[in-house]
Every structure is written in structure tokens, then in C-alpha cells.
């Protein structure tokens, strides 16, 4: 066991003795470990990536407000097993804050949720449960009394992401623009830019609201129980005001992809309409209560926006020389870009079918 990690864990009041600390999950940003104890609970230890989240105080403030609010709602609704339905962060022993820092690194500890399953892919049935849970998550946060900051300003702002790609291309910091494939892909991606920046325009026109969203609803950030119900949504770092498109679109980007996010075989990658339909149906069953017509009409757009935005983000990182996402091999971000691009094109070709499905659902 890593003694340094054990020391860090010692800043939090755990129940029981630590018997092991081992890597957990496959997030692309933070470092995550499972802390095994001989007590009743295990814990999750996480190092917050401070080069990405520069204001950890603000970030943890958001998380504290959101988890407290959800917990209160669950209690009020008479829910059982609440500790498996919302994350519980331990206070640091001396400051009482939900993180410990030595000024260089930021760490936090939460209770490990027992008997929970995570998936990289889901069935239509599970996608339906996920849709219901997301609508509920957004509805629960609709009356959050606290004001949340943006831990990453303009995180899901497509205009900003498009600008970052242009800046990466202009700087060509890693010399990757010499590759004709890269140049060709830049031009192809940019030809859709105006279409894909529609949400920001609607926001400026005052016809699209922002609501508190999770903003990282990829399928492996959900914990399911053994019956397929969503226990809770984890990875709350990016909870902030955004368009509802964020959560709807990012879930489908991962759940409706028939391949992997970084699939090297593009034949595996396509947008699965059965997952779309099941998820959308579940989502509308709980979110219809608050969605405006503009939000609702643009859900098919949301399903294309997130593969597009992720293409742009992976690609900008590749061109910048891989400074943001963890990579496993040198071309990883290019492989991710190609896979997300294929997914975007396929999802976009299915927009009419998505729109038709949603219209039929609302006529029911
Ligand atoms: C990152 O931390 P993780 O791996 O859940 C990223 C998301 C991307 C995702 C792509 C803070 O999420 O926005 O969609 O990778 N998080 C941040 O897999 O940039
Ligand atoms: Mg994650």
C-alpha cells in the first residue's frame, strides 16, 4: 500500500483501519482510489486535478450545496437507503472542509457506495431508467437555494470550444498540423461550426434557459443497483448552470454509441436509436414538467451536439500536444477524435427519426 496515500487519508476521520488503497475507475481527469478498511465502509479517495479545476474551493462549495440539497429532498420524500443515493464527503479533521490540501495537491474522501454497478454500455431498458433518473436529478436541483459558480467557466459553451480549436490550429504547438489527415478533419469539423453553435445564439436571444446540470453524464458516471435502477450520479465536479442539452446529450454520446469512446475500429461506432428512444421516453416522463418547448424540440440537436463538442475537445487537445486528457498511447486523442466524429455524423443523419419519435411521444 502506498504510504503517502495512507497519510493523506489520515486527514479524514474514517471508520476502521485502512487495509488497502488501490486504483478505481477510468476517469480522464482526476486520480481515483478505493480505500479498503476493516470497518463497515470503504471509501473513495480522489486527487482533484488542479491544473483543470483551478478553484477547488468553488468546486467543493458546489458539491457541498448539491449533495446537501439532494439529501434533504430524499429525506423529505421518505426514501430509504439514502447513503447509496447521494455522495457523502468526509470533513477534513482540522478545517472541517470537504477537502484537504497542502497547497500543491487537493484531495477528498467520500464513502464508497456498496453493491453498485457501473457500465460502459447499457441496454435500452437501463437507458430508460437512466432517463427517468436524469429528469429527477434536474427537477431536484431546480429549487437549489444556493448560487453555484462555474468550476470551469463556459465548460459546455460550443462557441468557446470552437474558438479553442481555432487557437490550437493557429498555434500548432505539437507540429501536428503537418499531417494532411489532421488538416482535412479540421476543415470538415469547422464546416458544421455555425450549425452546432445554435444553443449559444438561442441563449442570447433569451429563448433558451440555463438550469443546474451535471455536465458529465457519461454512462460510467452513473451507479446502478442490481435491478438496473440508478442509485446515484457521481463525479460532481462539473455541476453548474448549463443548458439541459448537456446532460441529455452527454449521456447519449456514451450510452447510444455502439462502439467505445476511443474505438479504433470505426465500424463499431454508430448511434443506437433504440437507446435514444428508451432514454428519451424515460427522460420526458420526469422532465416534461419543466422543459420549455424550445428545450424539448432541440433534444435531437443535443444528441448531435455532444459528439460534436467532444470531437472538437479531443482534437484540440491532440493538436495542442495532449495537455488535457490522460492518454494511453501517443495517437490516443486522434483515435478518440475519429471515433467521436463518426458518431456525430451518424447521429446527425438520424435527427429526423429522433424528431419524429419525440413528436409521436408527445401526441400520446
Ligand atoms: C472527462 O473526468 P471524466 O473522465 O469523467 C471530461 C468530460 C468529458 C470526458 C470524456 C472536467 O470526464 O467533460 O466529456 O472526460 N471532464 C472534464 O470522456 O473535462
Ligand atoms: Mg468519471
JSON list of N, CA and C in Angstrom, two decimals, residues 247-298:
[
{"chain": "A", "resi": 247, "resn": "UNK", "atom": "N", "xyz": [-26.83, 17.32, -20.23]},
{"chain": "A", "resi": 247, "resn": "UNK", "atom": "CA", "xyz": [-26.97, 16.01, -19.60]},
{"chain": "A", "resi": 247, "resn": "UNK", "atom": "C", "xyz": [-27.63, 15.01, -20.54]},
{"chain": "A", "resi": 248, "resn": "UNK", "atom": "N", "xyz": [-28.61, 15.48, -21.28]},
{"chain": "A", "resi": 248, "resn": "UNK", "atom": "CA", "xyz": [-29.28, 14.62, -22.25]},
{"chain": "A", "resi": 248, "resn": "UNK", "atom": "C", "xyz": [-28.26, 14.17, -23.31]},
{"chain": "A", "resi": 249, "resn": "UNK", "atom": "N", "xyz": [-27.52, 15.12, -23.83]},
{"chain": "A", "resi": 249, "resn": "UNK", "atom": "CA", "xyz": [-26.60, 14.83, -24.93]},
{"chain": "A", "resi": 249, "resn": "UNK", "atom": "C", "xyz": [-25.40, 14.01, -24.52]},
{"chain": "A", "resi": 250, "resn": "UNK", "atom": "N", "xyz": [-24.86, 14.27, -23.35]},
{"chain": "A", "resi": 250, "resn": "UNK", "atom": "CA", "xyz": [-23.63, 13.56, -22.98]},
{"chain": "A", "resi": 250, "resn": "UNK", "atom": "C", "xyz": [-23.92, 12.12, -22.57]},
{"chain": "A", "resi": 251, "resn": "UNK", "atom": "N", "xyz": [-25.11, 11.90, -22.02]},
{"chain": "A", "resi": 251, "resn": "UNK", "atom": "CA", "xyz": [-25.46, 10.51, -21.72]},
{"chain": "A", "resi": 251, "resn": "UNK", "atom": "C", "xyz": [-25.55, 9.72, -23.02]},
{"chain": "A", "resi": 252, "resn": "UNK", "atom": "N", "xyz": [-26.26, 10.28, -24.00]},
{"chain": "A", "resi": 252, "resn": "UNK", "atom": "CA", "xyz": [-26.42, 9.55, -25.27]},
{"chain": "A", "resi": 252, "resn": "UNK", "atom": "C", "xyz": [-25.10, 9.41, -26.01]},
{"chain": "A", "resi": 253, "resn": "UNK", "atom": "N", "xyz": [-24.24, 10.40, -25.91]},
{"chain": "A", "resi": 253, "resn": "UNK", "atom": "CA", "xyz": [-22.93, 10.31, -26.56]},
{"chain": "A", "resi": 253, "resn": "UNK", "atom": "C", "xyz": [-22.21, 9.03, -26.15]},
{"chain": "A", "resi": 254, "resn": "UNK", "atom": "N", "xyz": [-22.38, 8.65, -24.90]},
{"chain": "A", "resi": 254, "resn": "UNK", "atom": "CA", "xyz": [-21.69, 7.45, -24.43]},
{"chain": "A", "resi": 254, "resn": "UNK", "atom": "C", "xyz": [-22.60, 6.22, -24.49]},
{"chain": "A", "resi": 255, "resn": "UNK", "atom": "N", "xyz": [-23.87, 6.38, -24.05]},
{"chain": "A", "resi": 255, "resn": "UNK", "atom": "CA", "xyz": [-24.74, 5.20, -23.96]},
{"chain": "A", "resi": 255, "resn": "UNK", "atom": "C", "xyz": [-25.23, 4.73, -25.32]},
{"chain": "A", "resi": 256, "resn": "UNK", "atom": "N", "xyz": [-25.46, 5.65, -26.25]},
{"chain": "A", "resi": 256, "resn": "UNK", "atom": "CA", "xyz": [-26.01, 5.24, -27.56]},
{"chain": "A", "resi": 256, "resn": "UNK", "atom": "C", "xyz": [-24.90, 4.92, -28.56]},
{"chain": "A", "resi": 257, "resn": "UNK", "atom": "N", "xyz": [-23.66, 5.07, -28.15]},
{"chain": "A", "resi": 257, "resn": "UNK", "atom": "CA", "xyz": [-22.56, 4.70, -29.05]},
{"chain": "A", "resi": 257, "resn": "UNK", "atom": "C", "xyz": [-22.42, 3.18, -29.05]},
{"chain": "A", "resi": 258, "resn": "UNK", "atom": "N", "xyz": [-22.54, 2.55, -30.22]},
{"chain": "A", "resi": 258, "resn": "UNK", "atom": "CA", "xyz": [-22.40, 1.09, -30.28]},
{"chain": "A", "resi": 258, "resn": "UNK", "atom": "C", "xyz": [-20.93, 0.66, -30.16]},
{"chain": "A", "resi": 259, "resn": "UNK", "atom": "N", "xyz": [-20.03, 1.62, -30.24]},
{"chain": "A", "resi": 259, "resn": "UNK", "atom": "CA", "xyz": [-18.60, 1.32, -30.03]},
{"chain": "A", "resi": 259, "resn": "UNK", "atom": "C", "xyz": [-18.11, 2.01, -28.78]},
{"chain": "A", "resi": 260, "resn": "UNK", "atom": "N", "xyz": [-16.80, 2.03, -28.61]},
{"chain": "A", "resi": 260, "resn": "UNK", "atom": "CA", "xyz": [-16.20, 2.71, -27.45]},
{"chain": "A", "resi": 260, "resn": "UNK", "atom": "C", "xyz": [-15.91, 4.17, -27.80]},
{"chain": "A", "resi": 261, "resn": "UNK", "atom": "N", "xyz": [-15.77, 4.98, -26.76]},
{"chain": "A", "resi": 261, "resn": "UNK", "atom": "CA", "xyz": [-15.45, 6.40, -26.98]},
{"chain": "A", "resi": 261, "resn": "UNK", "atom": "C", "xyz": [-14.16, 6.56, -27.79]},
{"chain": "A", "resi": 262, "resn": "UNK", "atom": "N", "xyz": [-13.26, 5.62, -27.60]},
{"chain": "A", "resi": 262, "resn": "UNK", "atom": "CA", "xyz": [-11.97, 5.70, -28.30]},
{"chain": "A", "resi": 262, "resn": "UNK", "atom": "C", "xyz": [-11.78, 4.48, -29.21]},
{"chain": "A", "resi": 263, "resn": "UNK", "atom": "N", "xyz": [-12.88, 4.03, -29.81]},
{"chain": "A", "resi": 263, "resn": "UNK", "atom": "CA", "xyz": [-12.80, 2.81, -30.62]},
{"chain": "A", "resi": 263, "resn": "UNK", "atom": "C", "xyz": [-11.89, 3.01, -31.83]},
{"chain": "A", "resi": 264, "resn": "UNK", "atom": "N", "xyz": [-10.85, 2.18, -31.96]},
{"chain": "A", "resi": 264, "resn": "UNK", "atom": "CA", "xyz": [-10.00, 2.33, -33.14]},
{"chain": "A", "resi": 264, "resn": "UNK", "atom": "C", "xyz": [-10.68, 1.77, -34.41]},
{"chain": "A", "resi": 265, "resn": "UNK", "atom": "N", "xyz": [-11.69, 0.93, -34.20]},
{"chain": "A", "resi": 265, "resn": "UNK", "atom": "CA", "xyz": [-12.40, 0.36, -35.34]},
{"chain": "A", "resi": 265, "resn": "UNK", "atom": "C", "xyz": [-13.70, 1.12, -35.57]},
{"chain": "A", "resi": 266, "resn": "UNK", "atom": "N", "xyz": [-13.70, 1.99, -36.58]},
{"chain": "A", "resi": 266, "resn": "UNK", "atom": "CA", "xyz": [-14.86, 2.88, -36.77]},
{"chain": "A", "resi": 266, "resn": "UNK", "atom": "C", "xyz": [-16.11, 2.12, -37.18]},
{"chain": "A", "resi": 267, "resn": "UNK", "atom": "N", "xyz": [-15.93, 0.91, -37.66]},
{"chain": "A", "resi": 267, "resn": "UNK", "atom": "CA", "xyz": [-17.13, 0.12, -38.00]},
{"chain": "A", "resi": 267, "resn": "UNK", "atom": "C", "xyz": [-17.96, -0.21, -36.76]},
{"chain": "A", "resi": 268, "resn": "UNK", "atom": "N", "xyz": [-17.32, -0.20, -35.61]},
{"chain": "A", "resi": 268, "resn": "UNK", "atom": "CA", "xyz": [-18.08, -0.46, -34.38]},
{"chain": "A", "resi": 268, "resn": "UNK", "atom": "C", "xyz": [-18.95, 0.73, -33.96]},
{"chain": "A", "resi": 269, "resn": "UNK", "atom": "N", "xyz": [-18.59, 1.91, -34.46]},
{"chain": "A", "resi": 269, "resn": "UNK", "atom": "CA", "xyz": [-19.21, 3.14, -33.94]},
{"chain": "A", "resi": 269, "resn": "UNK", "atom": "C", "xyz": [-20.46, 3.51, -34.72]},
{"chain": "A", "resi": 270, "resn": "UNK", "atom": "N", "xyz": [-21.58, 3.64, -34.04]},
{"chain": "A", "resi": 270, "resn": "UNK", "atom": "CA", "xyz": [-22.80, 4.18, -34.67]},
{"chain": "A", "resi": 270, "resn": "UNK", "atom": "C", "xyz": [-23.72, 4.64, -33.53]},
{"chain": "A", "resi": 271, "resn": "UNK", "atom": "N", "xyz": [-24.75, 5.38, -33.90]},
{"chain": "A", "resi": 271, "resn": "UNK", "atom": "CA", "xyz": [-25.68, 5.92, -32.90]},
{"chain": "A", "resi": 271, "resn": "UNK", "atom": "C", "xyz": [-26.90, 5.01, -32.83]},
{"chain": "A", "resi": 272, "resn": "UNK", "atom": "N", "xyz": [-27.12, 4.43, -31.67]},
{"chain": "A", "resi": 272, "resn": "UNK", "atom": "CA", "xyz": [-28.16, 3.41, -31.48]},
{"chain": "A", "resi": 272, "resn": "UNK", "atom": "C", "xyz": [-29.51, 4.06, -31.16]},
{"chain": "A", "resi": 273, "resn": "UNK", "atom": "N", "xyz": [-30.42, 4.00, -32.12]},
{"chain": "A", "resi": 273, "resn": "UNK", "atom": "CA", "xyz": [-31.73, 4.64, -31.94]},
{"chain": "A", "resi": 273, "resn": "UNK", "atom": "C", "xyz": [-32.58, 3.98, -30.85]},
{"chain": "A", "resi": 274, "resn": "UNK", "atom": "N", "xyz": [-32.37, 2.70, -30.62]},
{"chain": "A", "resi": 274, "resn": "UNK", "atom": "CA", "xyz": [-33.16, 2.04, -29.56]},
{"chain": "A", "resi": 274, "resn": "UNK", "atom": "C", "xyz": [-32.82, 2.63, -28.20]},
{"chain": "A", "resi": 275, "resn": "UNK", "atom": "N", "xyz": [-31.53, 2.92, -28.00]},
{"chain": "A", "resi": 275, "resn": "UNK", "atom": "CA", "xyz": [-31.12, 3.57, -26.75]},
{"chain": "A", "resi": 275, "resn": "UNK", "atom": "C", "xyz": [-31.69, 4.99, -26.68]},
{"chain": "A", "resi": 276, "resn": "UNK", "atom": "N", "xyz": [-31.61, 5.69, -27.81]},
{"chain": "A", "resi": 276, "resn": "UNK", "atom": "CA", "xyz": [-32.16, 7.05, -27.84]},
{"chain": "A", "resi": 276, "resn": "UNK", "atom": "C", "xyz": [-33.63, 7.04, -27.41]},
{"chain": "A", "resi": 277, "resn": "UNK", "atom": "N", "xyz": [-34.39, 6.16, -28.04]},
{"chain": "A", "resi": 277, "resn": "UNK", "atom": "CA", "xyz": [-35.84, 6.16, -27.79]},
{"chain": "A", "resi": 277, "resn": "UNK", "atom": "C", "xyz": [-36.14, 5.83, -26.32]},
{"chain": "A", "resi": 278, "resn": "UNK", "atom": "N", "xyz": [-35.49, 4.81, -25.81]},
{"chain": "A", "resi": 278, "resn": "UNK", "atom": "CA", "xyz": [-35.77, 4.40, -24.43]},
{"chain": "A", "resi": 278, "resn": "UNK", "atom": "C", "xyz": [-35.37, 5.51, -23.45]},
{"chain": "A", "resi": 279, "resn": "UNK", "atom": "N", "xyz": [-34.21, 6.10, -23.70]},
{"chain": "A", "resi": 279, "resn": "UNK", "atom": "CA", "xyz": [-33.73, 7.16, -22.80]},
{"chain": "A", "resi": 279, "resn": "UNK", "atom": "C", "xyz": [-34.64, 8.38, -22.87]},
{"chain": "A", "resi": 280, "resn": "UNK", "atom": "N", "xyz": [-34.97, 8.80, -24.10]},
{"chain": "A", "resi": 280, "resn": "UNK", "atom": "CA", "xyz": [-35.79, 10.00, -24.29]},
{"chain": "A", "resi": 280, "resn": "UNK", "atom": "C", "xyz": [-37.16, 9.80, -23.64]},
{"chain": "A", "resi": 281, "resn": "UNK", "atom": "N", "xyz": [-37.70, 8.62, -23.81]},
{"chain": "A", "resi": 281, "resn": "UNK", "atom": "CA", "xyz": [-39.02, 8.34, -23.22]},
{"chain": "A", "resi": 281, "resn": "UNK", "atom": "C", "xyz": [-38.97, 8.45, -21.69]},
{"chain": "A", "resi": 282, "resn": "UNK", "atom": "N", "xyz": [-37.94, 7.85, -21.10]},
{"chain": "A", "resi": 282, "resn": "UNK", "atom": "CA", "xyz": [-37.78, 7.92, -19.64]},
{"chain": "A", "resi": 282, "resn": "UNK", "atom": "C", "xyz": [-37.58, 9.36, -19.19]},
{"chain": "A", "resi": 283, "resn": "UNK", "atom": "N", "xyz": [-36.73, 10.07, -19.92]},
{"chain": "A", "resi": 283, "resn": "UNK", "atom": "CA", "xyz": [-36.41, 11.46, -19.56]},
{"chain": "A", "resi": 283, "resn": "UNK", "atom": "C", "xyz": [-37.67, 12.32, -19.61]},
{"chain": "A", "resi": 284, "resn": "UNK", "atom": "N", "xyz": [-38.44, 12.19, -20.69]},
{"chain": "A", "resi": 284, "resn": "UNK", "atom": "CA", "xyz": [-39.63, 13.02, -20.82]},
{"chain": "A", "resi": 284, "resn": "UNK", "atom": "C", "xyz": [-40.66, 12.72, -19.74]},
{"chain": "A", "resi": 285, "resn": "UNK", "atom": "N", "xyz": [-40.66, 11.48, -19.23]},
{"chain": "A", "resi": 285, "resn": "UNK", "atom": "CA", "xyz": [-41.65, 11.13, -18.22]},
{"chain": "A", "resi": 285, "resn": "UNK", "atom": "C", "xyz": [-41.45, 11.96, -16.95]},
{"chain": "A", "resi": 286, "resn": "UNK", "atom": "N", "xyz": [-40.21, 12.37, -16.67]},
{"chain": "A", "resi": 286, "resn": "UNK", "atom": "CA", "xyz": [-39.99, 13.18, -15.46]},
{"chain": "A", "resi": 286, "resn": "UNK", "atom": "C", "xyz": [-39.64, 14.63, -15.80]},
{"chain": "A", "resi": 287, "resn": "UNK", "atom": "N", "xyz": [-39.07, 14.89, -16.97]},
{"chain": "A", "resi": 287, "resn": "UNK", "atom": "CA", "xyz": [-38.61, 16.25, -17.29]},
{"chain": "A", "resi": 287, "resn": "UNK", "atom": "C", "xyz": [-39.67, 17.09, -17.99]},
{"chain": "A", "resi": 288, "resn": "UNK", "atom": "N", "xyz": [-40.70, 16.44, -18.54]},
{"chain": "A", "resi": 288, "resn": "UNK", "atom": "CA", "xyz": [-41.75, 17.20, -19.24]},
{"chain": "A", "resi": 288, "resn": "UNK", "atom": "C", "xyz": [-42.33, 18.31, -18.38]},
{"chain": "A", "resi": 289, "resn": "UNK", "atom": "N", "xyz": [-42.33, 18.05, -17.06]},
{"chain": "A", "resi": 289, "resn": "UNK", "atom": "CA", "xyz": [-42.91, 19.02, -16.14]},
{"chain": "A", "resi": 289, "resn": "UNK", "atom": "C", "xyz": [-42.22, 20.38, -16.22]},
{"chain": "A", "resi": 290, "resn": "UNK", "atom": "N", "xyz": [-40.93, 20.40, -16.54]},
{"chain": "A", "resi": 290, "resn": "UNK", "atom": "CA", "xyz": [-40.26, 21.71, -16.54]},
{"chain": "A", "resi": 290, "resn": "UNK", "atom": "C", "xyz": [-39.66, 22.12, -17.89]},
{"chain": "A", "resi": 291, "resn": "UNK", "atom": "N", "xyz": [-39.60, 21.22, -18.85]},
{"chain": "A", "resi": 291, "resn": "UNK", "atom": "CA", "xyz": [-38.97, 21.58, -20.13]},
{"chain": "A", "resi": 291, "resn": "UNK", "atom": "C", "xyz": [-39.82, 22.59, -20.90]},
{"chain": "A", "resi": 292, "resn": "UNK", "atom": "N", "xyz": [-39.15, 23.57, -21.50]},
{"chain": "A", "resi": 292, "resn": "UNK", "atom": "CA", "xyz": [-39.88, 24.50, -22.37]},
{"chain": "A", "resi": 292, "resn": "UNK", "atom": "C", "xyz": [-39.97, 23.87, -23.76]},
{"chain": "A", "resi": 293, "resn": "UNK", "atom": "N", "xyz": [-40.88, 24.36, -24.61]},
{"chain": "A", "resi": 293, "resn": "UNK", "atom": "CA", "xyz": [-40.97, 23.79, -25.97]},
{"chain": "A", "resi": 293, "resn": "UNK", "atom": "C", "xyz": [-39.64, 23.88, -26.72]},
{"chain": "A", "resi": 294, "resn": "UNK", "atom": "N", "xyz": [-38.91, 24.96, -26.55]},
{"chain": "A", "resi": 294, "resn": "UNK", "atom": "CA", "xyz": [-37.63, 25.10, -27.27]},
{"chain": "A", "resi": 294, "resn": "UNK", "atom": "C", "xyz": [-36.64, 24.03, -26.80]},
{"chain": "A", "resi": 295, "resn": "UNK", "atom": "N", "xyz": [-36.60, 23.79, -25.51]},
{"chain": "A", "resi": 295, "resn": "UNK", "atom": "CA", "xyz": [-35.69, 22.75, -25.00]},
{"chain": "A", "resi": 295, "resn": "UNK", "atom": "C", "xyz": [-36.09, 21.38, -25.57]},
{"chain": "A", "resi": 296, "resn": "UNK", "atom": "N", "xyz": [-37.37, 21.13, -25.53]},
{"chain": "A", "resi": 296, "resn": "UNK", "atom": "CA", "xyz": [-37.88, 19.84, -25.97]},
{"chain": "A", "resi": 296, "resn": "UNK", "atom": "C", "xyz": [-37.61, 19.58, -27.46]},
{"chain": "A", "resi": 297, "resn": "UNK", "atom": "N", "xyz": [-37.91, 20.61, -28.26]},
{"chain": "A", "resi": 297, "resn": "UNK", "atom": "CA", "xyz": [-37.71, 20.47, -29.71]},
{"chain": "A", "resi": 297, "resn": "UNK", "atom": "C", "xyz": [-36.25, 20.23, -30.08]},
{"chain": "A", "resi": 298, "resn": "UNK", "atom": "N", "xyz": [-35.37, 20.72, -29.23]},
{"chain": "A", "resi": 298, "resn": "UNK", "atom": "CA", "xyz": [-33.94, 20.64, -29.57]},
{"chain": "A", "resi": 298, "resn": "UNK", "atom": "C", "xyz": [-33.23, 19.45, -28.93]}
]
